[in-house]
Amino acid sequence: DIQMTQSPSSLSASVGDRVTITCRASQGIRNDLGWYQQKPGKAPKRLIYAASSLQSGVPSRFSGSGSGTEFTLTISSLQPEDFATYYCLQHNSYPGTFGQGTKVEIK
Amino acid sequence: QVQLVQSGAEVKKPGASVKVSCKASGYTFTSYDINWVRQATGQGLEWMGWMNPNSGNTGHAQKFQGRVTMTRNTSIRTAYMELSGLRSEDTAVYYCARGPSYDSINMDVWGQGTTVTVSS
């Protein structure tokens, strides 16, 4: 199975801050990676697909980059509604595997 | 709009089975695979398996071997996930999510989740 190592596990940030979250795959996965946002009591929502493509309707302050084994989700200017937990998901090979999650909290 | 609507919460005793449904609307049901993902309270996301509604073909994570069954009824656009031999560790929210049939795990739209509680 491909292991996805996500960091940090949590972070505290202020509104307006630039935030970066990283996922590292245990082997190359091309660009077969998505980023998801989950708020308490809600289903995950996809933000980014194919590592760097913005899902329709998602604000442009979200961006993704990377290929192979290293991937990054960046929020350019954190907004109050962005406080949530973020997960990466590799879909290069079965079984699908998620990163452990990054909880973004208010400083 | 594209939507997946899941069945309601369940409470089961250890050793029992649970069957969760996922009704699709707003798209061609047989053009997308249905995945199942679960999340224990306060924990991360765990992929369980997938099903192709057109062929009925399925695949699942090794840890669920022999315990998970995924089926569908195309006439009512509904997918099902049955988990047997329930234990307390199976207490979780179960989600269905669709992915294109050429790239099943690439999940875009998710159901609202179904809470399954296993307790004696």
CSV table of C-alpha atoms in Angstrom, one decimal:
chain,number,residue,atom,x,y,z
A,1,ASP,CA,0.0,0.0,0.0
A,2,ILE,CA,1.1,3.6,-0.6
A,3,GLN,CA,1.6,5.5,2.6
A,4,MET,CA,0.7,9.2,2.6
A,5,THR,CA,2.6,11.3,5.3
A,6,GLN,CA,0.9,14.6,5.9
A,7,SER,CA,2.4,17.5,7.9
A,8,PRO,CA,1.9,19.2,10.1
A,9,SER,CA,-0.9,17.4,12.0
A,10,SER,CA,-2.2,20.7,13.3
A,11,LEU,CA,-1.4,24.4,13.0
A,12,SER,CA,-2.6,27.7,14.5
A,13,ALA,CA,-2.9,30.6,12.1
A,14,SER,CA,-4.5,34.0,11.9
A,15,VAL,CA,-7.0,35.4,9.4
A,16,GLY,CA,-4.9,36.6,6.4
A,17,ASP,CA,-2.0,34.3,7.0
A,18,ARG,CA,-0.5,32.1,4.3
A,19,VAL,CA,-0.8,28.4,5.1
A,20,THR,CA,1.0,25.5,3.6
A,21,ILE,CA,0.3,21.8,4.1
A,22,THR,CA,2.4,19.0,2.7
A,23,CYS,CA,1.8,15.4,1.8
A,24,ARG,CA,4.6,13.0,1.0
A,25,ALA,CA,3.9,9.7,-0.8
A,26,SER,CA,5.9,6.5,-0.1
A,27,GLN,CA,6.3,6.0,-3.8
A,28,GLY,CA,5.7,8.0,-6.9
A,29,ILE,CA,2.0,8.7,-7.7
A,30,ARG,CA,2.4,11.0,-10.7
A,31,ASN,CA,-0.2,13.7,-10.0
A,32,ASP,CA,-2.9,11.3,-8.8
A,33,LEU,CA,-3.7,13.3,-5.7
A,34,GLY,CA,-6.6,15.3,-4.3
A,35,TRP,CA,-7.0,17.7,-1.4
A,36,TYR,CA,-10.2,17.7,0.7
A,37,GLN,CA,-11.5,20.0,3.4
A,38,GLN,CA,-13.7,18.7,6.2
A,39,LYS,CA,-15.6,20.7,8.8
A,40,PRO,CA,-17.0,19.2,12.0
A,41,GLY,CA,-20.0,17.0,11.4
A,42,LYS,CA,-19.8,17.3,7.6
A,43,ALA,CA,-18.6,15.2,4.7
A,44,PRO,CA,-15.2,16.0,3.1
A,45,LYS,CA,-15.3,18.4,0.2
A,46,ARG,CA,-12.8,18.2,-2.7
A,47,LEU,CA,-10.8,21.4,-3.2
A,48,ILE,CA,-8.1,20.3,-5.6
A,49,TYR,CA,-7.8,17.4,-8.1
A,50,ALA,CA,-4.9,16.2,-10.2
A,51,ALA,CA,-2.6,17.7,-7.6
A,52,SER,CA,-3.0,21.3,-8.9
A,53,SER,CA,-6.4,21.8,-10.5
A,54,LEU,CA,-9.0,23.8,-8.6
A,55,GLN,CA,-12.4,22.2,-8.2
A,56,SER,CA,-15.2,24.3,-9.6
A,57,GLY,CA,-16.6,26.7,-7.1
A,58,VAL,CA,-13.6,26.7,-4.8
A,59,PRO,CA,-12.0,30.0,-4.0
A,60,SER,CA,-8.8,30.9,-5.8
A,61,ARG,CA,-6.9,31.4,-2.6
A,62,PHE,CA,-6.6,27.6,-2.5
A,63,SER,CA,-3.9,26.1,-4.7
A,64,GLY,CA,-2.1,22.8,-5.0
A,65,SER,CA,1.3,21.8,-6.4
A,66,GLY,CA,3.6,18.9,-6.7
A,67,SER,CA,4.1,15.6,-8.6
A,68,GLY,CA,5.7,12.3,-7.9
A,69,THR,CA,6.1,12.1,-4.1
A,70,GLU,CA,5.8,15.6,-2.8
A,71,PHE,CA,2.6,17.7,-2.8
A,72,THR,CA,1.6,21.0,-1.2
A,73,LEU,CA,-1.7,22.6,-0.5
A,74,THR,CA,-1.5,26.4,0.0
A,75,ILE,CA,-4.1,28.8,1.3
A,76,SER,CA,-2.8,32.2,0.3
A,77,SER,CA,-4.9,34.3,2.7
A,78,LEU,CA,-6.7,32.4,5.4
A,79,GLN,CA,-10.3,33.2,5.9
A,80,PRO,CA,-12.6,32.5,8.9
A,81,GLU,CA,-14.5,29.8,6.9
A,82,ASP,CA,-11.2,28.0,6.2
A,83,PHE,CA,-10.7,26.7,9.7
A,84,ALA,CA,-11.2,23.0,9.2
A,85,THR,CA,-9.3,19.7,8.8
A,86,TYR,CA,-7.6,19.1,5.5
A,87,TYR,CA,-6.7,15.7,4.0
A,88,CYS,CA,-4.8,14.5,0.9
A,89,LEU,CA,-5.8,11.4,-1.0
A,90,GLN,CA,-3.8,9.3,-3.4
A,91,HIS,CA,-5.8,7.6,-6.1
A,92,ASN,CA,-2.8,6.2,-8.1
A,93,SER,CA,-3.3,2.6,-6.9
A,94,TYR,CA,-5.6,0.5,-4.7
A,95,PRO,CA,-6.2,0.8,-1.9
A,96,GLY,CA,-6.8,4.5,-1.8
A,97,THR,CA,-5.0,6.1,1.0
A,98,PHE,CA,-5.4,9.4,2.9
A,99,GLY,CA,-3.0,11.5,4.8
A,100,GLN,CA,-3.5,11.7,8.5
A,101,GLY,CA,-5.1,15.1,8.3
A,102,THR,CA,-4.1,18.7,9.2
A,103,LYS,CA,-6.3,20.6,11.6
A,104,VAL,CA,-6.2,24.3,11.0
A,105,GLU,CA,-7.1,26.3,14.1
A,106,ILE,CA,-7.5,29.9,14.9
A,107,LYS,CA,-4.6,31.6,16.6
B,1,GLN,CA,-27.5,18.9,-8.9
B,2,VAL,CA,-25.3,15.9,-8.3
B,3,GLN,CA,-26.2,14.4,-5.0
B,4,LEU,CA,-25.6,11.2,-2.9
B,5,VAL,CA,-28.1,10.7,-0.1
B,6,GLN,CA,-27.4,8.1,2.5
B,7,SER,CA,-29.7,6.1,4.9
B,8,GLY,CA,-30.1,7.0,8.5
B,9,ALA,CA,-28.1,6.2,11.6
B,10,GLU,CA,-27.9,2.6,12.9
B,11,VAL,CA,-27.3,1.0,16.2
B,12,LYS,CA,-26.1,-2.6,16.1
B,13,LYS,CA,-25.0,-5.2,18.6
B,14,PRO,CA,-21.5,-6.9,18.3
B,15,GLY,CA,-21.6,-9.7,15.7
B,16,ALA,CA,-24.5,-8.2,13.8
B,17,SER,CA,-24.5,-6.8,10.3
B,18,VAL,CA,-25.4,-3.4,9.0
B,19,LYS,CA,-26.4,-2.3,5.5
B,20,VAL,CA,-26.0,1.3,4.5
B,21,SER,CA,-27.6,2.7,1.3
B,22,CYS,CA,-26.5,5.5,-1.0
B,23,LYS,CA,-29.0,7.0,-3.4
B,24,ALA,CA,-27.6,8.9,-6.4
B,25,SER,CA,-29.3,11.7,-8.3
B,26,GLY,CA,-28.3,14.3,-10.9
B,27,TYR,CA,-26.0,12.2,-13.0
B,28,THR,CA,-25.9,8.9,-14.9
B,29,PHE,CA,-25.6,6.3,-12.1
B,30,THR,CA,-23.8,3.7,-14.1
B,31,SER,CA,-21.0,6.1,-15.3
B,32,TYR,CA,-19.4,6.5,-11.9
B,33,ASP,CA,-18.1,4.0,-9.4
B,34,ILE,CA,-19.2,4.3,-5.8
B,35,ASN,CA,-16.6,4.2,-3.0
B,36,TRP,CA,-17.1,3.7,0.7
B,37,VAL,CA,-15.0,5.5,3.2
B,38,ARG,CA,-15.3,5.5,7.0
B,39,GLN,CA,-14.2,7.7,9.8
B,40,ALA,CA,-14.2,6.8,13.5
B,41,THR,CA,-14.9,9.6,16.0
B,42,GLY,CA,-12.0,12.1,16.1
B,43,GLN,CA,-10.0,10.0,13.6
B,44,GLY,CA,-9.0,10.2,9.9
B,45,LEU,CA,-10.5,8.9,6.8
B,46,GLU,CA,-10.2,5.2,5.8
B,47,TRP,CA,-11.1,3.9,2.3
B,48,MET,CA,-13.0,0.6,2.4
B,49,GLY,CA,-13.8,-0.3,-1.2
B,50,TRP,CA,-15.4,0.5,-4.5
B,51,MET,CA,-18.2,-0.8,-6.7
B,52,ASN,CA,-18.9,-0.3,-10.4
B,53,PRO,CA,-22.7,0.1,-10.7
B,54,ASN,CA,-22.7,-0.9,-14.4
B,55,SER,CA,-20.9,-4.3,-14.0
B,56,GLY,CA,-21.3,-4.9,-10.3
B,57,ASN,CA,-17.6,-5.5,-10.0
B,58,THR,CA,-16.1,-4.6,-6.6
B,59,GLY,CA,-12.8,-4.2,-4.8
B,60,HIS,CA,-12.0,-3.6,-1.2
B,61,ALA,CA,-9.2,-3.0,1.2
B,62,GLN,CA,-7.6,-6.1,2.6
B,63,LYS,CA,-8.6,-5.4,6.2
B,64,PHE,CA,-12.3,-5.8,5.2
B,65,GLN,CA,-11.8,-9.1,3.4
B,66,GLY,CA,-14.7,-11.4,4.1
B,67,ARG,CA,-16.8,-8.8,6.0
B,68,VAL,CA,-17.8,-6.2,3.4
B,69,THR,CA,-20.3,-6.7,0.6
B,70,MET,CA,-21.1,-3.9,-1.9
B,71,THR,CA,-24.2,-4.2,-4.2
B,72,ARG,CA,-26.5,-2.0,-6.2
B,73,ASN,CA,-30.0,-1.6,-7.6
B,74,THR,CA,-29.7,0.3,-10.8
B,75,SER,CA,-33.4,0.7,-11.2
B,76,ILE,CA,-33.5,2.9,-8.2
B,77,ARG,CA,-30.0,4.3,-8.6
B,78,THR,CA,-28.9,3.1,-5.2
B,79,ALA,CA,-25.7,1.5,-3.9
B,80,TYR,CA,-25.4,-0.6,-0.7
B,81,MET,CA,-22.6,-1.5,1.6
B,82,GLU,CA,-23.1,-4.3,4.1
B,83,LEU,CA,-20.6,-4.9,6.9
B,84,SER,CA,-20.9,-8.1,8.8
B,85,GLY,CA,-19.3,-9.4,12.1
B,86,LEU,CA,-19.6,-5.9,13.6
B,87,ARG,CA,-17.3,-5.1,16.5
B,88,SER,CA,-16.9,-1.9,18.6
B,89,GLU,CA,-14.1,-0.7,16.4
B,90,ASP,CA,-16.5,-0.5,13.5
B,91,THR,CA,-18.3,2.4,15.2
B,92,ALA,CA,-17.9,5.2,12.7
B,93,VAL,CA,-19.4,7.5,10.2
B,94,TYR,CA,-19.7,5.7,6.8
B,95,TYR,CA,-19.6,7.8,3.6
B,96,CYS,CA,-20.3,6.9,0.0
B,97,ALA,CA,-18.5,8.9,-2.6
B,98,ARG,CA,-18.5,8.7,-6.4
B,99,GLY,CA,-15.4,8.5,-8.7
B,100,PRO,CA,-15.2,8.2,-12.5
B,101,SER,CA,-15.1,4.5,-13.6
B,102,TYR,CA,-11.7,5.0,-15.2
B,103,ASP,CA,-10.3,6.3,-11.9
B,104,SER,CA,-12.5,5.0,-9.2
B,105,ILE,CA,-10.8,6.4,-6.1
B,106,ASN,CA,-10.7,9.9,-7.5
B,107,MET,CA,-13.7,10.9,-5.4
B,108,ASP,CA,-15.5,14.2,-6.1
B,109,VAL,CA,-19.0,14.1,-4.6
B,110,TRP,CA,-19.7,12.6,-1.2
B,111,GLY,CA,-22.8,11.6,0.6
B,112,GLN,CA,-23.7,13.2,4.0
B,113,GLY,CA,-22.6,10.2,6.0
B,114,THR,CA,-24.3,7.5,8.1
B,115,THR,CA,-23.4,7.0,11.7
B,116,VAL,CA,-23.1,3.3,12.7
B,117,THR,CA,-22.8,2.6,16.4
B,118,VAL,CA,-21.8,-0.9,17.6
B,119,SER,CA,-22.7,-1.4,21.2
B,120,SER,CA,-23.9,-4.2,23.4
